[in-house]
mmCIF file of N, CA and C in Angstrom:
data_model
loop_
_atom_site.group_PDB
_atom_site.id
_atom_site.type_symbol
_atom_site.label_atom_id
_atom_site.label_comp_id
_atom_site.label_asym_id
_atom_site.label_seq_id
_atom_site.Cartn_x
_atom_site.Cartn_y
_atom_site.Cartn_z
ATOM 1 N N MET A 1 -5.575 -37.017 26.834
ATOM 2 C CA MET A 1 -4.417 -36.960 27.548
ATOM 3 C C MET A 1 -3.371 -38.052 27.250
ATOM 4 N N ALA A 2 -1.896 -37.820 27.621
ATOM 5 C CA ALA A 2 -1.011 -38.724 27.065
ATOM 6 C C ALA A 2 -1.020 -39.771 28.088
ATOM 7 N N GLU A 3 -0.573 -41.257 27.572
ATOM 8 C CA GLU A 3 -0.621 -42.436 28.267
ATOM 9 C C GLU A 3 0.513 -42.537 28.992
ATOM 10 N N ARG A 4 1.693 -42.175 28.357
ATOM 11 C CA ARG A 4 2.994 -42.016 29.377
ATOM 12 C C ARG A 4 3.652 -40.825 29.231
ATOM 13 N N PRO A 5 4.457 -40.721 30.551
ATOM 14 C CA PRO A 5 5.236 -39.114 30.401
ATOM 15 C C PRO A 5 5.940 -38.990 29.588
ATOM 16 N N GLU A 6 6.635 -40.025 28.586
ATOM 17 C CA GLU A 6 7.334 -39.630 27.735
ATOM 18 C C GLU A 6 6.572 -39.044 26.562
ATOM 19 N N ASP A 7 5.514 -39.324 26.436
ATOM 20 C CA ASP A 7 4.739 -38.751 25.423
ATOM 21 C C ASP A 7 4.279 -37.460 25.229
ATOM 22 N N LEU A 8 4.511 -36.784 26.577
ATOM 23 C CA LEU A 8 4.531 -35.143 26.857
ATOM 24 C C LEU A 8 5.950 -34.590 26.250
ATOM 25 N N ASN A 9 6.825 -35.346 26.073
ATOM 26 C CA ASN A 9 8.308 -34.613 25.916
ATOM 27 C C ASN A 9 8.138 -34.052 24.438
ATOM 28 N N LEU A 10 8.873 -32.983 24.563
ATOM 29 C CA LEU A 10 9.059 -32.137 23.276
ATOM 30 C C LEU A 10 9.952 -32.900 22.301
ATOM 31 N N PRO A 11 9.722 -32.863 21.050
ATOM 32 C CA PRO A 11 10.702 -33.952 19.796
ATOM 33 C C PRO A 11 12.154 -33.385 20.254
ATOM 34 N N ASN A 12 13.055 -34.391 20.257
ATOM 35 C CA ASN A 12 14.618 -34.320 20.407
ATOM 36 C C ASN A 12 15.049 -33.452 19.346
ATOM 37 N N ALA A 13 14.638 -33.459 18.094
ATOM 38 C CA ALA A 13 15.212 -32.678 17.092
ATOM 39 C C ALA A 13 14.896 -31.153 17.381
ATOM 40 N N VAL A 14 13.789 -30.666 17.890
ATOM 41 C CA VAL A 14 13.603 -29.490 18.200
ATOM 42 C C VAL A 14 14.288 -28.657 19.234
ATOM 43 N N ILE A 15 14.615 -29.467 20.520
ATOM 44 C CA ILE A 15 15.217 -29.370 21.384
ATOM 45 C C ILE A 15 16.769 -29.309 21.056
ATOM 46 N N THR A 16 17.149 -30.140 20.440
ATOM 47 C CA THR A 16 18.626 -29.863 19.784
ATOM 48 C C THR A 16 18.811 -28.637 19.218
ATOM 49 N N ARG A 17 17.970 -28.387 18.335
ATOM 50 C CA ARG A 17 18.427 -27.165 17.252
ATOM 51 C C ARG A 17 18.111 -25.922 18.171
ATOM 52 N N ILE A 18 17.466 -25.880 19.292
ATOM 53 C CA ILE A 18 17.194 -24.731 20.072
ATOM 54 C C ILE A 18 18.438 -24.619 20.783
ATOM 55 N N ILE A 19 19.005 -25.795 21.664
ATOM 56 C CA ILE A 19 20.354 -25.791 22.217
ATOM 57 C C ILE A 19 21.226 -25.301 21.373
ATOM 58 N N LYS A 20 21.374 -25.566 20.069
ATOM 59 C CA LYS A 20 22.565 -25.265 19.229
ATOM 60 C C LYS A 20 22.505 -23.659 18.781
ATOM 61 N N GLU A 21 21.320 -23.406 18.748
ATOM 62 C CA GLU A 21 21.050 -21.880 18.296
ATOM 63 C C GLU A 21 21.303 -20.754 19.709
ATOM 64 N N ALA A 22 21.325 -21.599 20.938
ATOM 65 C CA ALA A 22 21.695 -20.697 22.142
ATOM 66 C C ALA A 22 22.787 -20.822 22.779
ATOM 67 N N LEU A 23 23.492 -21.992 22.310
ATOM 68 C CA LEU A 23 25.034 -21.957 22.780
ATOM 69 C C LEU A 23 26.043 -21.454 21.689
ATOM 70 N N PRO A 24 26.898 -21.024 22.366
ATOM 71 C CA PRO A 24 28.160 -20.429 21.265
ATOM 72 C C PRO A 24 28.758 -21.246 20.642
ATOM 73 N N ASP A 25 29.560 -21.085 19.399
ATOM 74 C CA ASP A 25 30.238 -22.209 18.678
ATOM 75 C C ASP A 25 31.172 -22.916 19.382
ATOM 76 N N GLY A 26 31.328 -24.220 19.188
ATOM 77 C CA GLY A 26 32.395 -25.048 19.950
ATOM 78 C C GLY A 26 31.972 -25.447 21.256
ATOM 79 N N VAL A 27 30.585 -25.143 21.671
ATOM 80 C CA VAL A 27 30.225 -25.721 22.949
ATOM 81 C C VAL A 27 29.446 -26.978 22.721
ATOM 82 N N ASN A 28 29.819 -28.126 23.515
ATOM 83 C CA ASN A 28 28.902 -29.164 23.113
ATOM 84 C C ASN A 28 28.083 -29.293 24.441
ATOM 85 N N ILE A 29 27.197 -30.347 24.372
ATOM 86 C CA ILE A 29 26.382 -30.841 25.266
ATOM 87 C C ILE A 29 26.086 -32.224 25.177
ATOM 88 N N SER A 30 26.017 -32.787 26.543
ATOM 89 C CA SER A 30 25.793 -33.957 26.762
ATOM 90 C C SER A 30 24.641 -34.621 26.483
ATOM 91 N N LYS A 31 24.516 -35.670 26.233
ATOM 92 C CA LYS A 31 23.018 -36.636 25.827
ATOM 93 C C LYS A 31 22.327 -36.485 27.315
ATOM 94 N N GLU A 32 22.861 -36.577 28.183
ATOM 95 C CA GLU A 32 22.018 -36.490 29.875
ATOM 96 C C GLU A 32 21.391 -34.872 29.869
ATOM 97 N N ALA A 33 22.593 -33.883 29.522
ATOM 98 C CA ALA A 33 22.028 -32.565 29.685
ATOM 99 C C ALA A 33 20.972 -32.260 28.734
ATOM 100 N N ARG A 34 20.994 -32.793 27.356
ATOM 101 C CA ARG A 34 19.932 -32.593 26.402
ATOM 102 C C ARG A 34 18.725 -33.089 27.070
ATOM 103 N N SER A 35 18.875 -34.164 27.523
ATOM 104 C CA SER A 35 17.230 -34.801 27.853
ATOM 105 C C SER A 35 16.991 -34.148 29.245
ATOM 106 N N ALA A 36 17.798 -33.591 30.109
ATOM 107 C CA ALA A 36 17.207 -32.864 31.327
ATOM 108 C C ALA A 36 16.601 -31.344 31.080
ATOM 109 N N ILE A 37 17.329 -31.045 29.687
ATOM 110 C CA ILE A 37 16.565 -29.819 29.181
ATOM 111 C C ILE A 37 15.065 -30.134 28.416
ATOM 112 N N SER A 38 15.313 -31.180 27.963
ATOM 113 C CA SER A 38 13.987 -31.535 27.358
ATOM 114 C C SER A 38 12.913 -31.659 28.222
ATOM 115 N N ARG A 39 13.212 -32.142 29.258
ATOM 116 C CA ARG A 39 12.145 -32.575 30.481
ATOM 117 C C ARG A 39 11.895 -31.302 30.926
ATOM 118 N N ALA A 40 12.797 -30.485 31.319
ATOM 119 C CA ALA A 40 12.567 -28.988 31.858
ATOM 120 C C ALA A 40 11.500 -28.130 30.721
ATOM 121 N N ALA A 41 11.854 -28.222 29.699
ATOM 122 C CA ALA A 41 11.138 -27.563 28.770
ATOM 123 C C ALA A 41 9.713 -27.921 28.693
ATOM 124 N N SER A 42 9.338 -29.449 28.614
ATOM 125 C CA SER A 42 7.857 -29.816 28.701
ATOM 126 C C SER A 42 7.029 -29.410 29.821
ATOM 127 N N VAL A 43 8.044 -29.659 31.228
ATOM 128 C CA VAL A 43 7.278 -29.083 32.402
ATOM 129 C C VAL A 43 6.793 -27.545 32.490
ATOM 130 N N PHE A 44 7.744 -26.725 31.872
ATOM 131 C CA PHE A 44 7.388 -25.314 31.497
ATOM 132 C C PHE A 44 6.578 -25.094 30.834
ATOM 133 N N VAL A 45 6.208 -25.972 29.809
ATOM 134 C CA VAL A 45 4.993 -25.809 28.645
ATOM 135 C C VAL A 45 3.914 -26.304 29.457
ATOM 136 N N LEU A 46 3.690 -27.438 30.211
ATOM 137 C CA LEU A 46 2.628 -27.999 30.994
ATOM 138 C C LEU A 46 2.205 -26.775 31.968
ATOM 139 N N TYR A 47 3.110 -26.369 32.568
ATOM 140 C CA TYR A 47 2.629 -25.471 33.785
ATOM 141 C C TYR A 47 2.219 -24.164 33.115
ATOM 142 N N ALA A 48 2.773 -23.651 32.057
ATOM 143 C CA ALA A 48 2.272 -22.324 31.399
ATOM 144 C C ALA A 48 1.092 -22.740 30.994
ATOM 145 N N THR A 49 0.692 -23.834 30.367
ATOM 146 C CA THR A 49 -0.585 -24.172 29.579
ATOM 147 C C THR A 49 -1.690 -24.115 31.002
ATOM 148 N N SER A 50 -1.320 -24.727 32.137
ATOM 149 C CA SER A 50 -1.936 -24.972 33.291
ATOM 150 C C SER A 50 -2.680 -23.701 33.504
ATOM 151 N N CYS A 51 -1.731 -22.610 33.860
ATOM 152 C CA CYS A 51 -1.859 -21.207 34.224
ATOM 153 C C CYS A 51 -2.658 -20.546 33.115
ATOM 154 N N ALA A 52 -2.339 -20.547 31.958
ATOM 155 C CA ALA A 52 -3.140 -19.873 30.894
ATOM 156 C C ALA A 52 -4.793 -20.174 31.014
ATOM 157 N N ASN A 53 -4.743 -21.600 31.267
ATOM 158 C CA ASN A 53 -5.928 -22.008 31.438
ATOM 159 C C ASN A 53 -6.719 -21.878 32.531
ATOM 160 N N ASN A 54 -6.122 -21.650 33.612
ATOM 161 C CA ASN A 54 -6.837 -20.940 34.657
ATOM 162 C C ASN A 54 -7.382 -19.728 34.320
ATOM 163 N N PHE A 55 -6.678 -18.807 33.452
ATOM 164 C CA PHE A 55 -7.353 -17.209 33.058
ATOM 165 C C PHE A 55 -8.291 -17.667 32.180
ATOM 166 N N ALA A 56 -8.478 -18.738 31.281
ATOM 167 C CA ALA A 56 -9.519 -18.843 30.572
ATOM 168 C C ALA A 56 -10.537 -19.456 31.264
ATOM 169 N N VAL A 57 -10.489 -20.276 32.337
ATOM 170 C CA VAL A 57 -11.672 -20.722 33.321
ATOM 171 C C VAL A 57 -12.152 -19.346 33.597
ATOM 172 N N LYS A 58 -11.361 -18.668 34.235
ATOM 173 C CA LYS A 58 -11.802 -17.350 35.067
ATOM 174 C C LYS A 58 -12.632 -16.350 34.218
ATOM 175 N N GLY A 59 -12.323 -16.488 32.901
ATOM 176 C CA GLY A 59 -13.092 -15.689 31.963
ATOM 177 C C GLY A 59 -14.068 -16.406 31.206
ATOM 178 N N LYS A 60 -14.602 -17.666 31.835
ATOM 179 C CA LYS A 60 -15.516 -18.625 31.408
ATOM 180 C C LYS A 60 -15.404 -18.668 29.850
ATOM 181 N N ARG A 61 -14.261 -19.026 29.593
ATOM 182 C CA ARG A 61 -13.674 -19.624 28.037
ATOM 183 C C ARG A 61 -12.955 -21.018 28.221
ATOM 184 N N LYS A 62 -13.318 -21.971 27.091
ATOM 185 C CA LYS A 62 -12.677 -23.100 27.129
ATOM 186 C C LYS A 62 -11.642 -23.003 26.009
ATOM 187 N N THR A 63 -11.518 -21.976 25.369
ATOM 188 C CA THR A 63 -10.020 -21.555 24.352
ATOM 189 C C THR A 63 -9.248 -20.866 25.035
ATOM 190 N N LEU A 64 -8.130 -21.187 25.178
ATOM 191 C CA LEU A 64 -6.683 -20.386 25.572
ATOM 192 C C LEU A 64 -6.540 -19.582 24.558
ATOM 193 N N ASN A 65 -6.152 -18.069 24.893
ATOM 194 C CA ASN A 65 -5.956 -17.092 23.855
ATOM 195 C C ASN A 65 -4.544 -16.700 24.435
ATOM 196 N N ALA A 66 -4.014 -15.638 23.217
ATOM 197 C CA ALA A 66 -2.731 -14.965 23.705
ATOM 198 C C ALA A 66 -2.677 -14.314 24.837
ATOM 199 N N GLY A 67 -3.671 -13.619 25.134
ATOM 200 C CA GLY A 67 -3.682 -12.797 26.568
ATOM 201 C C GLY A 67 -3.488 -13.533 27.873
ATOM 202 N N ASP A 68 -4.250 -15.034 27.756
ATOM 203 C CA ASP A 68 -4.239 -15.458 28.603
ATOM 204 C C ASP A 68 -2.658 -16.451 29.103
ATOM 205 N N VAL A 69 -1.974 -16.478 27.694
ATOM 206 C CA VAL A 69 -0.581 -16.877 27.958
ATOM 207 C C VAL A 69 0.202 -15.925 28.428
ATOM 208 N N LEU A 70 0.114 -14.721 27.793
ATOM 209 C CA LEU A 70 0.904 -13.317 28.475
ATOM 210 C C LEU A 70 0.515 -13.286 30.031
ATOM 211 N N SER A 71 -0.739 -13.335 30.470
ATOM 212 C CA SER A 71 -0.837 -13.337 31.918
ATOM 213 C C SER A 71 -0.579 -14.375 32.725
ATOM 214 N N ALA A 72 -0.544 -15.626 32.159
ATOM 215 C CA ALA A 72 0.261 -16.683 32.663
ATOM 216 C C ALA A 72 1.740 -16.467 33.070
ATOM 217 N N MET A 73 2.540 -15.846 32.047
ATOM 218 C CA MET A 73 3.580 -15.762 32.016
ATOM 219 C C MET A 73 4.025 -14.683 33.251
ATOM 220 N N GLU A 74 3.292 -13.645 33.206
ATOM 221 C CA GLU A 74 3.420 -12.640 34.472
ATOM 222 C C GLU A 74 2.938 -13.354 35.782
ATOM 223 N N GLU A 75 2.108 -14.075 35.940
ATOM 224 C CA GLU A 75 1.896 -14.873 37.250
ATOM 225 C C GLU A 75 2.727 -15.879 37.598
ATOM 226 N N MET A 76 3.714 -16.100 36.617
ATOM 227 C CA MET A 76 4.603 -17.464 36.927
ATOM 228 C C MET A 76 5.931 -16.658 37.004
ATOM 229 N N GLU A 77 6.038 -15.068 37.107
ATOM 230 C CA GLU A 77 6.854 -14.379 37.475
ATOM 231 C C GLU A 77 8.213 -14.297 36.380
ATOM 232 N N PHE A 78 7.409 -14.111 35.098
ATOM 233 C CA PHE A 78 8.614 -14.323 33.982
ATOM 234 C C PHE A 78 8.054 -13.186 33.159
ATOM 235 N N GLN A 79 7.867 -11.941 34.045
ATOM 236 C CA GLN A 79 7.485 -10.466 33.126
ATOM 237 C C GLN A 79 8.375 -10.261 32.115
ATOM 238 N N ARG A 80 9.826 -10.562 32.436
ATOM 239 C CA ARG A 80 10.789 -10.115 31.516
ATOM 240 C C ARG A 80 10.757 -10.726 30.027
ATOM 241 N N PHE A 81 9.897 -11.520 29.702
ATOM 242 C CA PHE A 81 9.557 -12.358 28.649
ATOM 243 C C PHE A 81 8.195 -11.887 28.176
ATOM 244 N N VAL A 82 7.441 -11.151 28.754
ATOM 245 C CA VAL A 82 6.141 -10.896 28.184
ATOM 246 C C VAL A 82 6.356 -9.627 27.007
ATOM 247 N N ALA A 83 7.167 -8.681 27.304
ATOM 248 C CA ALA A 83 7.312 -7.679 26.100
ATOM 249 C C ALA A 83 8.095 -8.294 24.799
ATOM 250 N N PRO A 84 8.825 -9.204 24.821
ATOM 251 C CA PRO A 84 9.549 -10.010 23.813
ATOM 252 C C PRO A 84 8.275 -10.737 23.058
ATOM 253 N N LEU A 85 7.353 -11.437 24.107
ATOM 254 C CA LEU A 85 6.428 -12.192 23.360
ATOM 255 C C LEU A 85 5.370 -11.207 22.836
ATOM 256 N N LYS A 86 4.791 -10.320 23.269
ATOM 257 C CA LYS A 86 4.114 -9.203 22.713
ATOM 258 C C LYS A 86 4.336 -8.783 21.097
ATOM 259 N N GLU A 87 5.730 -8.504 20.929
ATOM 260 C CA GLU A 87 6.360 -8.289 20.051
ATOM 261 C C GLU A 87 6.316 -9.312 18.924
ATOM 262 N N SER A 88 6.524 -10.280 19.493
ATOM 263 C CA SER A 88 6.438 -11.666 18.614
ATOM 264 C C SER A 88 5.207 -11.828 17.940
ATOM 265 N N LEU A 89 4.100 -11.466 18.775
ATOM 266 C CA LEU A 89 2.984 -11.884 18.556
ATOM 267 C C LEU A 89 2.286 -10.618 17.637
ATOM 268 N N GLU A 90 2.798 -9.744 17.792
ATOM 269 C CA GLU A 90 2.323 -8.707 16.698
ATOM 270 C C GLU A 90 3.013 -9.020 15.296
ATOM 271 N N VAL A 91 4.018 -9.452 15.366
ATOM 272 C CA VAL A 91 4.891 -9.695 14.069
ATOM 273 C C VAL A 91 4.004 -10.946 13.247
ATOM 274 N N TYR A 92 3.336 -11.969 14.169
ATOM 275 C CA TYR A 92 3.016 -12.876 13.678
ATOM 276 C C TYR A 92 1.462 -12.627 13.125
ATOM 277 N N ARG A 93 0.936 -11.679 13.890
ATOM 278 C CA ARG A 93 -0.369 -11.110 13.478
ATOM 279 C C ARG A 93 -0.524 -10.459 11.883
ATOM 280 N N ARG A 94 0.536 -9.763 11.911
ATOM 281 C CA ARG A 94 0.919 -8.939 10.616
ATOM 282 C C ARG A 94 1.131 -9.555 9.555
ATOM 283 N N GLU A 95 1.805 -10.940 9.844
ATOM 284 C CA GLU A 95 2.237 -11.626 8.774
ATOM 285 C C GLU A 95 0.864 -12.589 8.267
ATOM 286 N N GLN A 96 -0.061 -12.793 9.437
ATOM 287 C CA GLN A 96 -1.035 -13.666 9.139
ATOM 288 C C GLN A 96 -2.104 -12.818 8.399
ATOM 289 N N LYS A 97 -2.050 -11.634 8.733
ATOM 290 C CA LYS A 97 -2.725 -10.493 8.043
ATOM 291 C C LYS A 97 -2.521 -10.375 6.743
ATOM 292 N N GLY A 98 -1.200 -10.453 6.424
ATOM 293 C CA GLY A 98 -0.780 -10.365 5.068
ATOM 294 C C GLY A 98 -1.128 -11.401 4.152
ATOM 295 N N LYS A 99 -1.117 -12.581 4.972
ATOM 296 C CA LYS A 99 -1.303 -13.600 4.160
ATOM 297 C C LYS A 99 -2.655 -13.768 3.533
ATOM 298 N N LYS A 100 -3.480 -13.525 4.676
ATOM 299 C CA LYS A 100 -4.949 -13.415 4.457
ATOM 300 C C LYS A 100 -5.235 -12.181 3.357
ATOM 301 N N GLU A 101 -4.712 -11.479 3.230
ATOM 302 C CA GLU A 101 -5.077 -10.523 2.018
ATOM 303 C C GLU A 101 -4.507 -10.729 0.884
ATOM 304 N N ALA A 102 -3.478 -11.420 0.937
ATOM 305 C CA ALA A 102 -2.778 -11.940 -0.486
ATOM 306 C C ALA A 102 -3.680 -13.069 -1.111
ATOM 307 N N ARG A 103 -4.182 -13.866 -0.313
ATOM 308 C CA ARG A 103 -5.200 -14.855 -0.337
ATOM 309 C C ARG A 103 -6.513 -14.681 -1.106
ATOM 310 N N LYS A 104 -6.966 -13.099 -0.271
ATOM 311 C CA LYS A 104 -8.089 -12.483 -0.912
ATOM 312 C C LYS A 104 -7.835 -12.012 -2.284
ATOM 313 N N ASP A 105 -6.600 -11.318 -2.635
ATOM 314 C CA ASP A 105 -6.446 -10.699 -3.686
ATOM 315 C C ASP A 105 -6.341 -11.890 -4.830
ATOM 316 N N LYS A 106 -5.819 -13.049 -4.327
ATOM 317 C CA LYS A 106 -5.385 -14.055 -5.437
ATOM 318 C C LYS A 106 -6.964 -14.494 -5.868
ATOM 319 N N ASP A 107 -8.043 -14.766 -4.644
ATOM 320 C CA ASP A 107 -9.122 -15.265 -5.058
ATOM 321 C C ASP A 107 -10.090 -14.228 -5.902
ATOM 322 N N LYS A 108 -9.676 -12.713 -5.631
ATOM 323 C CA LYS A 108 -10.747 -12.004 -6.584
ATOM 324 C C LYS A 108 -10.015 -11.772 -7.782
ATOM 325 N N LYS A 109 -8.529 -12.131 -7.980
ATOM 326 C CA LYS A 109 -7.816 -12.284 -9.305
ATOM 327 C C LYS A 109 -8.500 -13.442 -10.116
ATOM 328 N N ALA A 110 -8.733 -14.780 -9.387
ATOM 329 C CA ALA A 110 -9.192 -15.784 -9.918
ATOM 330 C C ALA A 110 -10.361 -15.812 -10.430
ATOM 331 N N ASP A 111 -11.466 -14.962 -9.581
ATOM 332 C CA ASP A 111 -12.840 -14.702 -9.953
ATOM 333 C C ASP A 111 -12.856 -14.229 -11.385
ATOM 334 N N SER A 112 -12.024 -12.769 -11.045
ATOM 335 C CA SER A 112 -11.993 -11.871 -12.429
ATOM 336 C C SER A 112 -11.684 -12.807 -13.543
ATOM 337 N N GLU A 113 -10.540 -13.566 -13.546
ATOM 338 C CA GLU A 113 -10.215 -14.412 -14.803
ATOM 339 C C GLU A 113 -11.231 -15.430 -15.071
ATOM 340 N N GLU A 114 -11.928 -16.185 -14.018
ATOM 341 C CA GLU A 114 -12.822 -16.794 -14.585
ATOM 342 C C GLU A 114 -14.150 -15.902 -14.954
ATOM 343 N N GLN A 115 -14.347 -14.967 -14.797
ATOM 344 C CA GLN A 115 -15.458 -13.906 -15.361
ATOM 345 C C GLN A 115 -15.213 -13.644 -16.666
ATOM 346 N N ASP A 116 -13.829 -13.317 -16.863
ATOM 347 C CA ASP A 116 -13.170 -13.168 -18.386
ATOM 348 C C ASP A 116 -13.634 -14.092 -19.300
ATOM 349 N N LYS A 117 -13.288 -15.330 -18.613
ATOM 350 C CA LYS A 117 -13.095 -16.424 -19.681
ATOM 351 C C LYS A 117 -14.440 -16.660 -19.653
ATOM 352 N N SER A 118 -15.443 -16.650 -19.023
ATOM 353 C CA SER A 118 -16.775 -16.929 -19.068
ATOM 354 C C SER A 118 -17.430 -15.967 -20.368
ATOM 355 N N ARG A 119 -16.960 -14.492 -20.032
ATOM 356 C CA ARG A 119 -17.710 -13.786 -21.069
ATOM 357 C C ARG A 119 -16.980 -14.162 -22.475
ATOM 358 N N GLU A 120 -15.658 -14.394 -22.512
ATOM 359 C CA GLU A 120 -15.158 -14.786 -23.783
ATOM 360 C C GLU A 120 -15.903 -15.995 -24.331
ATOM 361 N N GLU A 121 -16.246 -17.060 -23.694
ATOM 362 C CA GLU A 121 -17.052 -18.125 -24.093
ATOM 363 C C GLU A 121 -18.373 -17.684 -24.552
ATOM 364 N N ASP A 122 -19.100 -16.569 -23.767
ATOM 365 C CA ASP A 122 -20.381 -16.169 -24.187
ATOM 366 C C ASP A 122 -20.243 -15.587 -25.607
ATOM 367 N N ASN A 123 -19.261 -14.788 -25.740
ATOM 368 C CA ASN A 123 -19.085 -13.971 -26.868
ATOM 369 C C ASN A 123 -18.903 -15.234 -28.044
ATOM 370 N N ASP A 124 -18.074 -16.089 -27.736
ATOM 371 C CA ASP A 124 -17.822 -17.102 -28.756
ATOM 372 C C ASP A 124 -19.202 -17.915 -29.173
ATOM 373 N N ASP A 125 -20.083 -18.185 -28.108
ATOM 374 C CA ASP A 125 -21.353 -18.664 -28.322
ATOM 375 C C ASP A 125 -21.914 -17.574 -29.201
ATOM 376 N N ASP A 126 -22.113 -16.423 -29.026
ATOM 377 C CA ASP A 126 -22.919 -15.417 -29.793
ATOM 378 C C ASP A 126 -22.696 -15.549 -31.103
ATOM 379 N N ASP A 127 -21.071 -15.510 -31.324
ATOM 380 C CA ASP A 127 -20.656 -15.433 -32.587
ATOM 381 C C ASP A 127 -20.930 -16.495 -33.368
ATOM 382 N N GLU A 128 -21.100 -17.483 -32.769
ATOM 383 C CA GLU A 128 -21.332 -18.845 -33.670
ATOM 384 C C GLU A 128 -22.650 -19.025 -33.740
ATOM 385 N N ARG A 129 -23.608 -18.360 -32.728
ATOM 386 C CA ARG A 129 -25.072 -18.293 -33.307
ATOM 387 C C ARG A 129 -25.184 -17.429 -34.540
ATOM 388 N N MET A 130 -24.621 -16.467 -34.604
ATOM 389 C CA MET A 130 -24.796 -15.237 -35.390
ATOM 390 C C MET A 130 -24.575 -15.774 -36.854
ATOM 391 N N GLU A 131 -23.388 -16.367 -36.686
ATOM 392 C CA GLU A 131 -22.793 -17.250 -37.894
ATOM 393 C C GLU A 131 -23.927 -17.858 -38.548
ATOM 394 N N GLU A 132 -24.524 -18.787 -37.608
ATOM 395 C CA GLU A 132 -25.646 -20.133 -38.020
ATOM 396 C C GLU A 132 -26.562 -19.462 -38.664
ATOM 397 N N GLU A 133 -27.025 -17.878 -37.841
ATOM 398 C CA GLU A 133 -28.407 -17.283 -38.349
ATOM 399 C C GLU A 133 -27.976 -16.691 -39.981
ATOM 400 N N GLU A 134 -26.877 -16.283 -39.755
ATOM 401 C CA GLU A 134 -26.335 -15.479 -41.137
ATOM 402 C C GLU A 134 -26.307 -17.043 -42.175
ATOM 403 N N GLN A 135 -26.098 -17.961 -42.162
ATOM 404 C CA GLN A 135 -26.146 -18.997 -43.087
ATOM 405 C C GLN A 135 -27.666 -19.579 -43.363
ATOM 406 N N ASN A 136 -28.254 -19.471 -42.173
ATOM 407 C CA ASN A 136 -29.789 -19.883 -42.279
ATOM 408 C C ASN A 136 -30.369 -18.987 -43.214
ATOM 409 N N ASP A 137 -30.227 -17.628 -42.920
ATOM 410 C CA ASP A 137 -30.739 -16.297 -43.587
ATOM 411 C C ASP A 137 -30.453 -16.689 -45.391
ATOM 412 N N GLU A 138 -29.176 -16.995 -45.384
ATOM 413 C CA GLU A 138 -28.453 -17.108 -46.724
ATOM 414 C C GLU A 138 -29.064 -18.507 -47.344
ATOM 415 N N GLU A 139 -29.362 -19.400 -46.812
ATOM 416 C CA GLU A 139 -30.076 -20.735 -47.363
ATOM 417 C C GLU A 139 -31.533 -20.251 -47.807
ATOM 418 N N GLU A 140 -32.184 -19.624 -46.600
ATOM 419 C CA GLU A 140 -33.374 -19.069 -47.159
ATOM 420 C C GLU A 140 -33.643 -18.309 -48.152
ATOM 421 N N VAL A 141 -32.556 -17.327 -48.474
ATOM 422 C CA VAL A 141 -32.750 -16.496 -49.607
ATOM 423 C C VAL A 141 -32.281 -17.378 -50.785
ATOM 424 N N ASP A 142 -31.625 -18.288 -50.784
ATOM 425 C CA ASP A 142 -31.178 -19.240 -52.223
ATOM 426 C C ASP A 142 -32.344 -19.998 -52.345
ATOM 427 N N ASN A 143 -33.320 -20.250 -51.443
ATOM 428 C CA ASN A 143 -34.342 -21.221 -51.646
ATOM 429 C C ASN A 143 -35.407 -20.333 -52.204
#
């Protein structure tokens, strides 16, 4: 757990970026307001985590999952965010699945290339043995 309350604050750069994206061009925000938003965001994250943890405990689990977070949002009366969060979660899962499949394809290709290389080396070794045997046979015939 955090030793100081400040350790629980979200990074200022992240908060500033989010604020800038949310506000129209030409609107400025004071340092004090940015600090207040940062603290509010940190409190929200802690509260949402606590609520989600309650759902995990009810399910006799120690790991919070996306369903726990979505249930927590509903319990905190943020129902209007549940649908967009579900959509974002689906996009994330599709991206992760695509990355996983790409990694598998890459691994299969690498394994295939290794096998091809190994076969080529085996063929080269076989060719060398055959040449040596032919030379030995020729030497025996000459003797």
